[in-house]
Short mmCIF file of C-alpha atoms and ligand atoms in Angstrom, two decimals:
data_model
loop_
_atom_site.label_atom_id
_atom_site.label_comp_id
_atom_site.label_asym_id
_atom_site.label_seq_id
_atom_site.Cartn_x
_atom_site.Cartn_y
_atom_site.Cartn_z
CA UNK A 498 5.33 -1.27 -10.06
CA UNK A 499 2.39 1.48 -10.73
CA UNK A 500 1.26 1.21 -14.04
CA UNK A 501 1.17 4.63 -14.84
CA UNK A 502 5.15 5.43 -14.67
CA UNK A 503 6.71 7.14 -17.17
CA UNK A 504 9.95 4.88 -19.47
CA UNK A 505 12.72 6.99 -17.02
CA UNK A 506 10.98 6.15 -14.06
CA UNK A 507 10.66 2.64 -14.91
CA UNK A 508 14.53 2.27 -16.31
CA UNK A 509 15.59 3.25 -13.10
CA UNK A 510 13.80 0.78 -11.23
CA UNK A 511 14.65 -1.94 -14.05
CA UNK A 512 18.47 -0.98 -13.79
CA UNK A 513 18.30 -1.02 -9.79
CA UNK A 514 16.20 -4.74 -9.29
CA UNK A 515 17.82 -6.01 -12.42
CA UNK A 516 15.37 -8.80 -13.16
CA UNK A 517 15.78 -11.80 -15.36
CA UNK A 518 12.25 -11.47 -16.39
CA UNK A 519 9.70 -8.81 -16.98
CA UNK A 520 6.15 -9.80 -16.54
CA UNK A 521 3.34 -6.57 -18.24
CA UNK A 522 0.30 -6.07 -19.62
CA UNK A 523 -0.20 -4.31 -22.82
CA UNK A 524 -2.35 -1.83 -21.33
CA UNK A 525 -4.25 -0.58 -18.16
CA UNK A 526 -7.07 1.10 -18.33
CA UNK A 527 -8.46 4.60 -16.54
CA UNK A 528 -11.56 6.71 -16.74
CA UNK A 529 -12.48 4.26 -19.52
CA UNK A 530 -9.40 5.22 -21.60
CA UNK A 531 -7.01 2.50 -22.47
CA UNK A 532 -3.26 3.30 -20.97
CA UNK A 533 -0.58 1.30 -23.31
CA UNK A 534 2.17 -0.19 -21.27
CA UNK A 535 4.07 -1.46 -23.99
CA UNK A 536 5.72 1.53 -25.72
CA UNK A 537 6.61 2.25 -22.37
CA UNK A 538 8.08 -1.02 -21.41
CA UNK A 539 10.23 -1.08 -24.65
CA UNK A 540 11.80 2.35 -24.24
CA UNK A 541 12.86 1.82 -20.62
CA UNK A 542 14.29 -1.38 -21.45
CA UNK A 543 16.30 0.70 -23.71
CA UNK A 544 17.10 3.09 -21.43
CA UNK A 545 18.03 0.92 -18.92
CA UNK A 546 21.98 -0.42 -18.22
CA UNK A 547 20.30 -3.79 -17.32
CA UNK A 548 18.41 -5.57 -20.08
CA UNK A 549 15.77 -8.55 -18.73
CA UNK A 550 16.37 -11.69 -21.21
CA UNK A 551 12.64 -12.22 -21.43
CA UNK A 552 9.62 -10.67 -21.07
CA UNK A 553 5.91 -12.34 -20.78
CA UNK A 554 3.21 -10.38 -21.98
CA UNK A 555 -0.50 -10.42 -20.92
CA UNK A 556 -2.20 -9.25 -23.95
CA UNK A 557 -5.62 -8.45 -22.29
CA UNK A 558 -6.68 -6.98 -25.83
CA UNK A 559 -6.64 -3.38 -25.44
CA UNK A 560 -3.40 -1.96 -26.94
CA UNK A 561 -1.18 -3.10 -30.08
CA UNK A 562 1.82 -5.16 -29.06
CA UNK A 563 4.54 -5.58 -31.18
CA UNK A 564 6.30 -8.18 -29.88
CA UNK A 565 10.44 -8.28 -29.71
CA UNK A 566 12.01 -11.37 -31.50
CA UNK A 567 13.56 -13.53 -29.05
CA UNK A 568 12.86 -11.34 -25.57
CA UNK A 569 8.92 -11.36 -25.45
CA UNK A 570 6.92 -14.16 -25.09
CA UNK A 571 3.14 -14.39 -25.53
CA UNK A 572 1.59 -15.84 -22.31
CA UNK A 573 -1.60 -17.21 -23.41
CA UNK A 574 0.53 -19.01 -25.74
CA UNK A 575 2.66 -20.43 -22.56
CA UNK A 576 -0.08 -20.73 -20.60
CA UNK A 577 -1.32 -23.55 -23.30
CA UNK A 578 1.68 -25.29 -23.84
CA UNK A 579 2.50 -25.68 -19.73
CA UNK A 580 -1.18 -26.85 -19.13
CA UNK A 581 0.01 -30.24 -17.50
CA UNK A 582 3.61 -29.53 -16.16
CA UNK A 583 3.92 -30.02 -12.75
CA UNK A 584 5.78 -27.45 -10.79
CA UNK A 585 6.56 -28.20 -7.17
CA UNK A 586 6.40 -26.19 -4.39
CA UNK A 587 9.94 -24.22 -3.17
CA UNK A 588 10.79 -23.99 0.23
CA UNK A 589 13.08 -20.95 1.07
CA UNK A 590 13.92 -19.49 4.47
CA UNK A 591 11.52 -17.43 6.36
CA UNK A 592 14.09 -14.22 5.90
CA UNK A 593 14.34 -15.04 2.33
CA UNK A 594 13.04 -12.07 -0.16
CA UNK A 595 9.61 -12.22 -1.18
CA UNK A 596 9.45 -9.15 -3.07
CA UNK A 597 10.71 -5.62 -3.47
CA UNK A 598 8.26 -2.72 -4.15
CA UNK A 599 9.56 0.77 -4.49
CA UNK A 600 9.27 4.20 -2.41
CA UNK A 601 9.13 7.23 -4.18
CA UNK A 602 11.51 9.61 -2.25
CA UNK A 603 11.73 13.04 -2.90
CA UNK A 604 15.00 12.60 -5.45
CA UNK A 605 17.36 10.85 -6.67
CA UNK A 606 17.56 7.26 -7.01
CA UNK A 607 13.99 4.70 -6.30
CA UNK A 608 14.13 3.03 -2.44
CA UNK A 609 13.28 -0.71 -2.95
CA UNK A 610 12.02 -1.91 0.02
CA UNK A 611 12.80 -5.22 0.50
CA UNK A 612 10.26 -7.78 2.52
CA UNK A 613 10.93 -11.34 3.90
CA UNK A 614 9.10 -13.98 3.42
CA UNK A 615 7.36 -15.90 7.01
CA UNK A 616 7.74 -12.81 8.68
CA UNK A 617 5.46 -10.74 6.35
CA UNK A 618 2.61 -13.49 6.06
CA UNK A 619 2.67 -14.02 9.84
CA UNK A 620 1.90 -9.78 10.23
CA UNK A 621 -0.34 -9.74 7.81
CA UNK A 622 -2.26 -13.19 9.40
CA UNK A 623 -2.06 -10.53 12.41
CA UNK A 624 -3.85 -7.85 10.94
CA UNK A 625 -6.31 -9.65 9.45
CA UNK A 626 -7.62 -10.51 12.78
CA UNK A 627 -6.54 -8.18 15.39
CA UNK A 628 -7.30 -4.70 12.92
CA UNK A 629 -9.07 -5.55 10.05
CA UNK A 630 -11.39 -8.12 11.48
CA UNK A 631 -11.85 -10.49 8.02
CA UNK A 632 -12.76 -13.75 8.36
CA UNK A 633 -11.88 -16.92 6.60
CA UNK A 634 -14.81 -17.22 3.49
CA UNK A 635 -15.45 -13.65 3.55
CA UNK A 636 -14.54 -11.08 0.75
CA UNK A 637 -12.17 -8.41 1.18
CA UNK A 638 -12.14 -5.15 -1.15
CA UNK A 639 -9.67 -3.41 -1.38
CA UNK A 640 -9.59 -0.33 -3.35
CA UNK A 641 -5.65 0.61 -3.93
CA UNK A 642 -3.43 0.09 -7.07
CA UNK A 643 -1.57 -3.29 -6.74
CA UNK A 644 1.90 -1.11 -7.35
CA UNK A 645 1.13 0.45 -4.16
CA UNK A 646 2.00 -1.12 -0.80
CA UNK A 647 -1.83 -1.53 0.07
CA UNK A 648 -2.42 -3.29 -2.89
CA UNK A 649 0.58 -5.85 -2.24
CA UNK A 650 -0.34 -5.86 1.21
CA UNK A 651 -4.36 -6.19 1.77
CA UNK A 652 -5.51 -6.80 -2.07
CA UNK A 653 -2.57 -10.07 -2.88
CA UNK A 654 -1.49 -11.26 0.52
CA UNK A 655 -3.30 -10.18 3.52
CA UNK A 656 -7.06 -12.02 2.27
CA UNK A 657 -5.33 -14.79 0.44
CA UNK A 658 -3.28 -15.91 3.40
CA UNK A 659 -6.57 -15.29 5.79
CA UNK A 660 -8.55 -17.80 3.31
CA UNK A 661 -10.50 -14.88 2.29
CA UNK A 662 -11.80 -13.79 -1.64
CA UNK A 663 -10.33 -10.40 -2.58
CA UNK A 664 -11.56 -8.03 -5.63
CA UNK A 665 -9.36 -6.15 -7.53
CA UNK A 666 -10.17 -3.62 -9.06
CA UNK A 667 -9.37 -1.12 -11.92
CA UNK A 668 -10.25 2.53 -12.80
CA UNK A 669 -11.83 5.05 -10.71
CA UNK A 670 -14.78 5.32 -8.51
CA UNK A 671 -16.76 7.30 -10.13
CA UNK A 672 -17.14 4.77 -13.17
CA UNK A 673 -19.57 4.24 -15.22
CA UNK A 674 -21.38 5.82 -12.01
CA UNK A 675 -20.35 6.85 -8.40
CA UNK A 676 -22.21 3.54 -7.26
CA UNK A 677 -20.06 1.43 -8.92
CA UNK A 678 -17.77 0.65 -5.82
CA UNK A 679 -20.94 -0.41 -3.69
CA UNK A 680 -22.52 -2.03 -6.28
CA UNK A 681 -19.45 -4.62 -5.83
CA UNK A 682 -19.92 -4.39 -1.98
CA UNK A 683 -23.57 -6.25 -2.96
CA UNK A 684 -22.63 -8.23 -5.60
CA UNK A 685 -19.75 -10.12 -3.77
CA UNK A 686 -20.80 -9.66 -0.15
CA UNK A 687 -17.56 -7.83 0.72
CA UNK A 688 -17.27 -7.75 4.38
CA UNK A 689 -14.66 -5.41 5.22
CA UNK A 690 -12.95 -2.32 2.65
CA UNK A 691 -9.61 -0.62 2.82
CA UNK A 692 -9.49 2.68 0.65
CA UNK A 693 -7.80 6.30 0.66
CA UNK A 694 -9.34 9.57 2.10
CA UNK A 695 -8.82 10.67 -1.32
CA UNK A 696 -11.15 8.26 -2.88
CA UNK A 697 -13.91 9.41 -0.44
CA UNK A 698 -13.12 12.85 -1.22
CA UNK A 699 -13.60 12.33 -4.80
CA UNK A 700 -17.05 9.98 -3.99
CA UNK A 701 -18.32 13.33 -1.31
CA UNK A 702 -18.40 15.76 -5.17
CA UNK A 703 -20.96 12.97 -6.47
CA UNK A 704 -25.16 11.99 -5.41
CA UNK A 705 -25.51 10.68 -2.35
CA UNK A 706 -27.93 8.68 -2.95
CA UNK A 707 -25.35 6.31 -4.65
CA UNK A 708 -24.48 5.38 -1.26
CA UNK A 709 -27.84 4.13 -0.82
CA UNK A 710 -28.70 2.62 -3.60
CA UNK A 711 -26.95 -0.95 -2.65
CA UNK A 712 -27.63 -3.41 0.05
CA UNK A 713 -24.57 -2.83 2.32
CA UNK A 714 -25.46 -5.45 4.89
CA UNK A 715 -22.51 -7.64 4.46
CA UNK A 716 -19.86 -4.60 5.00
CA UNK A 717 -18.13 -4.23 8.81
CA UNK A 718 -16.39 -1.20 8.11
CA UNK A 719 -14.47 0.82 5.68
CA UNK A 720 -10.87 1.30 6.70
CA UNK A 721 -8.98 4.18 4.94
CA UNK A 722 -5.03 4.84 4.94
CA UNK A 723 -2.43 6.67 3.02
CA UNK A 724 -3.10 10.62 4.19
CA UNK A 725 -4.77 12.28 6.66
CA UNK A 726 -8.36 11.63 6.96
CA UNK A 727 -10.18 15.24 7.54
CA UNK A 728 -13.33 15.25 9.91
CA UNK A 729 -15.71 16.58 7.44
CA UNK A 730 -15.05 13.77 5.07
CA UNK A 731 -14.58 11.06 7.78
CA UNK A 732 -18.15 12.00 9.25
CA UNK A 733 -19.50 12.62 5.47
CA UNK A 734 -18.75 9.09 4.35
CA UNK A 735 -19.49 7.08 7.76
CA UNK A 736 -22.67 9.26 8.14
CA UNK A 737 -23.47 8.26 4.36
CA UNK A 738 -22.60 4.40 4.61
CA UNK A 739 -24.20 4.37 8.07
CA UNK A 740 -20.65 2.28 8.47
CA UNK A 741 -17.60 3.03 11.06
CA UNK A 742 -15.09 4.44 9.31
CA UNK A 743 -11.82 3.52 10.91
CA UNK A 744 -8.50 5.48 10.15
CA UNK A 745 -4.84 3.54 10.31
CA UNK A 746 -1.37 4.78 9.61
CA UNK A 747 1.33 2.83 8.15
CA UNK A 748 4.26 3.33 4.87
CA UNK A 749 5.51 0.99 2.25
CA UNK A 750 8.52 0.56 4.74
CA UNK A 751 6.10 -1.10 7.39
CA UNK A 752 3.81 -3.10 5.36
CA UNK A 753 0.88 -3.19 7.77
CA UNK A 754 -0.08 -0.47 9.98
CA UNK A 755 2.17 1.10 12.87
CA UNK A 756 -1.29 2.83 14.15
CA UNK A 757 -4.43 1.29 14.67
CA UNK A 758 -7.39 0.20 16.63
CA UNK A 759 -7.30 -3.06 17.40
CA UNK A 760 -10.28 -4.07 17.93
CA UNK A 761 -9.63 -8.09 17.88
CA UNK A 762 -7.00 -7.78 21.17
CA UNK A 763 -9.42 -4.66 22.82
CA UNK A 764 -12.32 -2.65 21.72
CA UNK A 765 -11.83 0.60 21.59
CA UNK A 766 -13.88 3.80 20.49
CA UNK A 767 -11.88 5.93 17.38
CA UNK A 768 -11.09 9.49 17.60
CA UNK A 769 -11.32 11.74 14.68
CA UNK A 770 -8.42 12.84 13.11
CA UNK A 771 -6.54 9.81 14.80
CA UNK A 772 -5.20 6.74 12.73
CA UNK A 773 -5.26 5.23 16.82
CA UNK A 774 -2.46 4.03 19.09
CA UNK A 775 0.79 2.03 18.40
CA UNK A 776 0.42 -1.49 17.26
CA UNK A 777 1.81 -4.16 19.38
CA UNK A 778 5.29 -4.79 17.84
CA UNK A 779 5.53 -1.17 17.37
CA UNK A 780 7.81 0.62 19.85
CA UNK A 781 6.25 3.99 18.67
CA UNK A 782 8.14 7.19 20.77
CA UNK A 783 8.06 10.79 19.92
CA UNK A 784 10.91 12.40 19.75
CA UNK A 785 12.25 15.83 20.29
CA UNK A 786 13.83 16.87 16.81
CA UNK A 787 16.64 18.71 18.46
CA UNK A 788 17.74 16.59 21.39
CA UNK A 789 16.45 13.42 20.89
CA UNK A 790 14.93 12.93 23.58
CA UNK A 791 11.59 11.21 23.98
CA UNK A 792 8.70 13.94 24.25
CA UNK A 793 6.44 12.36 26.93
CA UNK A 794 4.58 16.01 27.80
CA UNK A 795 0.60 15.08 25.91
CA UNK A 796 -0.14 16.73 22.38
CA UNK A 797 3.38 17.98 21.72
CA UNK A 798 4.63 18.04 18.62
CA UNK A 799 7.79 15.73 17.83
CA UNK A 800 9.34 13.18 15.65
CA UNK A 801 7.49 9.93 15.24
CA UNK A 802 9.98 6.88 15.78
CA UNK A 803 10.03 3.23 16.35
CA UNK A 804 13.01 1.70 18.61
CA UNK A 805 14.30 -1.37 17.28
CA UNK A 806 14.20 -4.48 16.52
CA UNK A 807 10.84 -3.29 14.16
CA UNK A 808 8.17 -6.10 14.25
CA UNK A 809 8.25 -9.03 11.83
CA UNK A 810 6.74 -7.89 7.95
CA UNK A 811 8.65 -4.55 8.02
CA UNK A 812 11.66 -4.31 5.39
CA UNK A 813 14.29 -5.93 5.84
CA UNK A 814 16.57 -4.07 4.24
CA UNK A 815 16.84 -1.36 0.94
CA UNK A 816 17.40 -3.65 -2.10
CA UNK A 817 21.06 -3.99 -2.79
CA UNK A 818 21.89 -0.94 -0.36
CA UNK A 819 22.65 -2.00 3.26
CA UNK A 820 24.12 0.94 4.43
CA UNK A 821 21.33 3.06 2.49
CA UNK A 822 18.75 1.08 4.97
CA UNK A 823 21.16 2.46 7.59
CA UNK A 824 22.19 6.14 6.58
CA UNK A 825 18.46 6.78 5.82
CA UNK A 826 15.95 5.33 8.49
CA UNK A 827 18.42 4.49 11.63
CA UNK A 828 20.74 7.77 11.69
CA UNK A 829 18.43 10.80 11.60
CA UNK A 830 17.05 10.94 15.61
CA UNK A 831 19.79 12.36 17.22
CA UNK A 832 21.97 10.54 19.57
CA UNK A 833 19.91 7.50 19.07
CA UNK A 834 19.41 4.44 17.12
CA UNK A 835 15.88 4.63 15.85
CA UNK A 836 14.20 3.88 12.89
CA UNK A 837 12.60 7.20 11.77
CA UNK A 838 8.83 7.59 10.02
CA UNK A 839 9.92 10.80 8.65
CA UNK A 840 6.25 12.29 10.26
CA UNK A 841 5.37 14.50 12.38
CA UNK A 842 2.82 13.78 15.34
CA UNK A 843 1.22 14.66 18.89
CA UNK A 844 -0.47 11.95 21.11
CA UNK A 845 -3.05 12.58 23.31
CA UNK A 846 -3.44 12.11 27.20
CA UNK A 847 -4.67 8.72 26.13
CA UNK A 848 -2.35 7.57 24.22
CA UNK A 849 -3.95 8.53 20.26
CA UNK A 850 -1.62 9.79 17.88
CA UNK A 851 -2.63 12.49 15.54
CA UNK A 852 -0.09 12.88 12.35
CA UNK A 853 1.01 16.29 11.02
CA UNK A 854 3.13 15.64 7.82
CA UNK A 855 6.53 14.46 6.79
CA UNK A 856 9.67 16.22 8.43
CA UNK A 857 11.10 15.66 4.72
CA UNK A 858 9.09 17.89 3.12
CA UNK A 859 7.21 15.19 0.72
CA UNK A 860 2.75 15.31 0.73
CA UNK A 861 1.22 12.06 0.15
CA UNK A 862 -1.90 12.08 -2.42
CA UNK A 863 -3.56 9.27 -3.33
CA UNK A 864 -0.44 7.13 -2.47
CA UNK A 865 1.66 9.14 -4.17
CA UNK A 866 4.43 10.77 -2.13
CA UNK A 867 4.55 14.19 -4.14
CA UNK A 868 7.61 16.84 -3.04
CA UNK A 869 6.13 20.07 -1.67
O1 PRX B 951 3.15 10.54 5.77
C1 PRX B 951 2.51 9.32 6.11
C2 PRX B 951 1.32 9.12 5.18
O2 PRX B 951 1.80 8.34 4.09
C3 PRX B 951 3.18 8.00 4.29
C4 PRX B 951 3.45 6.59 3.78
O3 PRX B 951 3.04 6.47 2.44
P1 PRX B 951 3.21 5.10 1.66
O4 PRX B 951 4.62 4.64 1.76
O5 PRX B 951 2.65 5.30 0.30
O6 PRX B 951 2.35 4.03 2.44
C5 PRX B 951 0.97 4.18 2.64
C6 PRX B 951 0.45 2.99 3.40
C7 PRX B 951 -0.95 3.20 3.90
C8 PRX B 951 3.38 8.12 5.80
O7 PRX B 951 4.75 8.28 6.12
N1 PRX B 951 0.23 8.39 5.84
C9 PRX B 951 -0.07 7.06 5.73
N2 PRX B 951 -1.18 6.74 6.44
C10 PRX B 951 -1.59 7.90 7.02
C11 PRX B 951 -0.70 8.95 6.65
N3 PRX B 951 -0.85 10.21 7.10
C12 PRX B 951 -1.89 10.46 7.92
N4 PRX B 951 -2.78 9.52 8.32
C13 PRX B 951 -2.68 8.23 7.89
N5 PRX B 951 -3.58 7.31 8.28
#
């Protein structure tokens, strides 16, 4: 989960997952201030109907941990003492959960999306080549929060599984300097970066010149995702870089992108204001909110859906709530079984989409899904 929730926010997702173990830091940090974690931890424990029987603690050094007898465990400490044991590798089926992250809907009780195992390494193997064009040896940078689906997605398992080094990073962009971020992009070589409109929003307020200042030489592109990617700050930042700056649309549901240019099955030129066409594996109609019916007249406005089955690395299922998964994504399009984005779009004559916000009344800011 994001580090930054709050001890109800957290409860709920501790009481709905109900894990065994707990695994935190005692602090993040932000802006250069340290963020404790561990008051928060302890008080939604507390709140919480499910209690974890342990919880390992990475004290990094930054905030005061005071440790619960018997639940908390240091893991430096472990780490020491398990230095030699052997732990072998455990097969599981390709369908069998590899994780659950949660979606922030607009009330009521936390979505965990729950991803498979084969199918979500094979998609993301995929991506790496067809969208993202990283290479095995290269580094990959990836700007997002690893509690956000880009973070799980193309900072963890996206470079690892395409051989590739990844950076994480922490804090904003803007710190110590606005250079910061392609200061990195020298130092490591980083060949392709995935960020958020918002982040180049934020970088447009600061000097230029920091965009400059670096050797960029190694860098392909930088992709961004998460919101819709204005002109003025799409030309800004590609202008700026002297880098294509290459827009893709996709939700925690998906797990990799639904639109996209693929530019390792076909070249083709972006659009502004267009995350691209469907992905392969991606069924992608739009649909006419009040009859159903698939809108196949250019740049009018409908529904955008997906007919089933959805490719391989989308969830499987909401955690613990089968009929959830149902009632929610497969029964809002009218007469139809379709799994629903919950966006609004338009494609053009040649087949670009072009998004135009949720139908449900949520904005998305900096990966946050934030209620009107
Ligand atoms: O409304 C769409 C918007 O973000 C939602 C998904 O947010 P999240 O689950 O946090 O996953 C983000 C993964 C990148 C979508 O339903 N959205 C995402 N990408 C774009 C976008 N809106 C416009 N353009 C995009 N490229």
């Amino acid at each position: 989960v994001f580090g930054g929730f709050a001890s109800h926010a957290l409860a709920s997702r501790i009481e709905d997952a109900t894990p065994t173990l707990i695994i935190s830091a005692d602090a993040g940090m932000r802006g250069g201030k340290v963020v404790p974690y561990k008051h928060l931890l302890d008080e939604a424990i507390r709140l919480s109907s499910h209690k974890p029987a342990n919880v390992l603690m990475v004290n990094r050094g930054l905030a005061d941990l005071h440790p619960v007898e018997g639940r908390d465990q240091d893991y430096a400490t472990l780490r020491q003492a398990n230095m030699d044991t052997v732990v072998p590798c455990e097969w599981v089926d390709s369908t069998h959960p590899s994780y659950i992250l949660y979606t922030s809907g607009t009330t009521g009780k936390p979505k965990g999306v729950q991803r498979d195992t084969a199918g979500y390494a094979v998609a993301l193997a995929a991506s790496m080549k067809h969208i993202y064009m990283g290479n095995p040896g290269e580094t990959y940078f990836s700007t997002s929060d690893i509690g956000w689906v880009v973070g799980h997605s193309y900072i963890i398992y996206g470079p690892l599984i395409n051989g590739m080094a990844t950076i994480m990073y922490e804090g904003l962009p803007i710190r110590p300097d606005a250079g910061i971020w392609w200061q990195l992009v020298e130092k490591y070589k980083v060949s392709v970066m995935f960020s958020a409109p918002t982040a180049a929003r934020v970088l447009k307020k600061q000097d230029p010149s920091y965009l400059t200042k670096y050797d960029l030489s190694s860098l392909k592109a930088l992709f961004l995702a998460g919101e819709p990617l204005d002109e003025p700050t799409a030309t800004w930042i590609g202008g700026a870089l002297n880098k294509p700056i290459i827009d893709n649309y996709w939700q925690t549901e998906t797990g990799w992108p639904i639109m996209a240019i693929c530019n390792g099955v076909e070249q083709a030129p972006t659009k502004f204001g267009s995350p691209g066409k469907a992905v392969y594996g991606f069924d992608v109609q739009l649909i006419d909110e009040t009859t159903g019916e698939e809108i196949t007249e250019a740049n009018k406005k409908g529904v955008i859906a997906v007919n089933g089955p959805l490719p391989p690395g989308c969830l499987q299922t909401v955690w613990g709530d089968d009929k959830r998964y149902v009632s929610t994504y497969w029964s809002s399009i009218h007469n139809k079984v379709m799994y629903s984005t919950f966006d609004w779009g338009v494609k053009d004559e040649d087949g670009y989409f072009f998004i135009l916000g949720r139908t449900d009344d949520v904005i998305n800011v900096a990966g946050h899904r934030l209620g009107t």
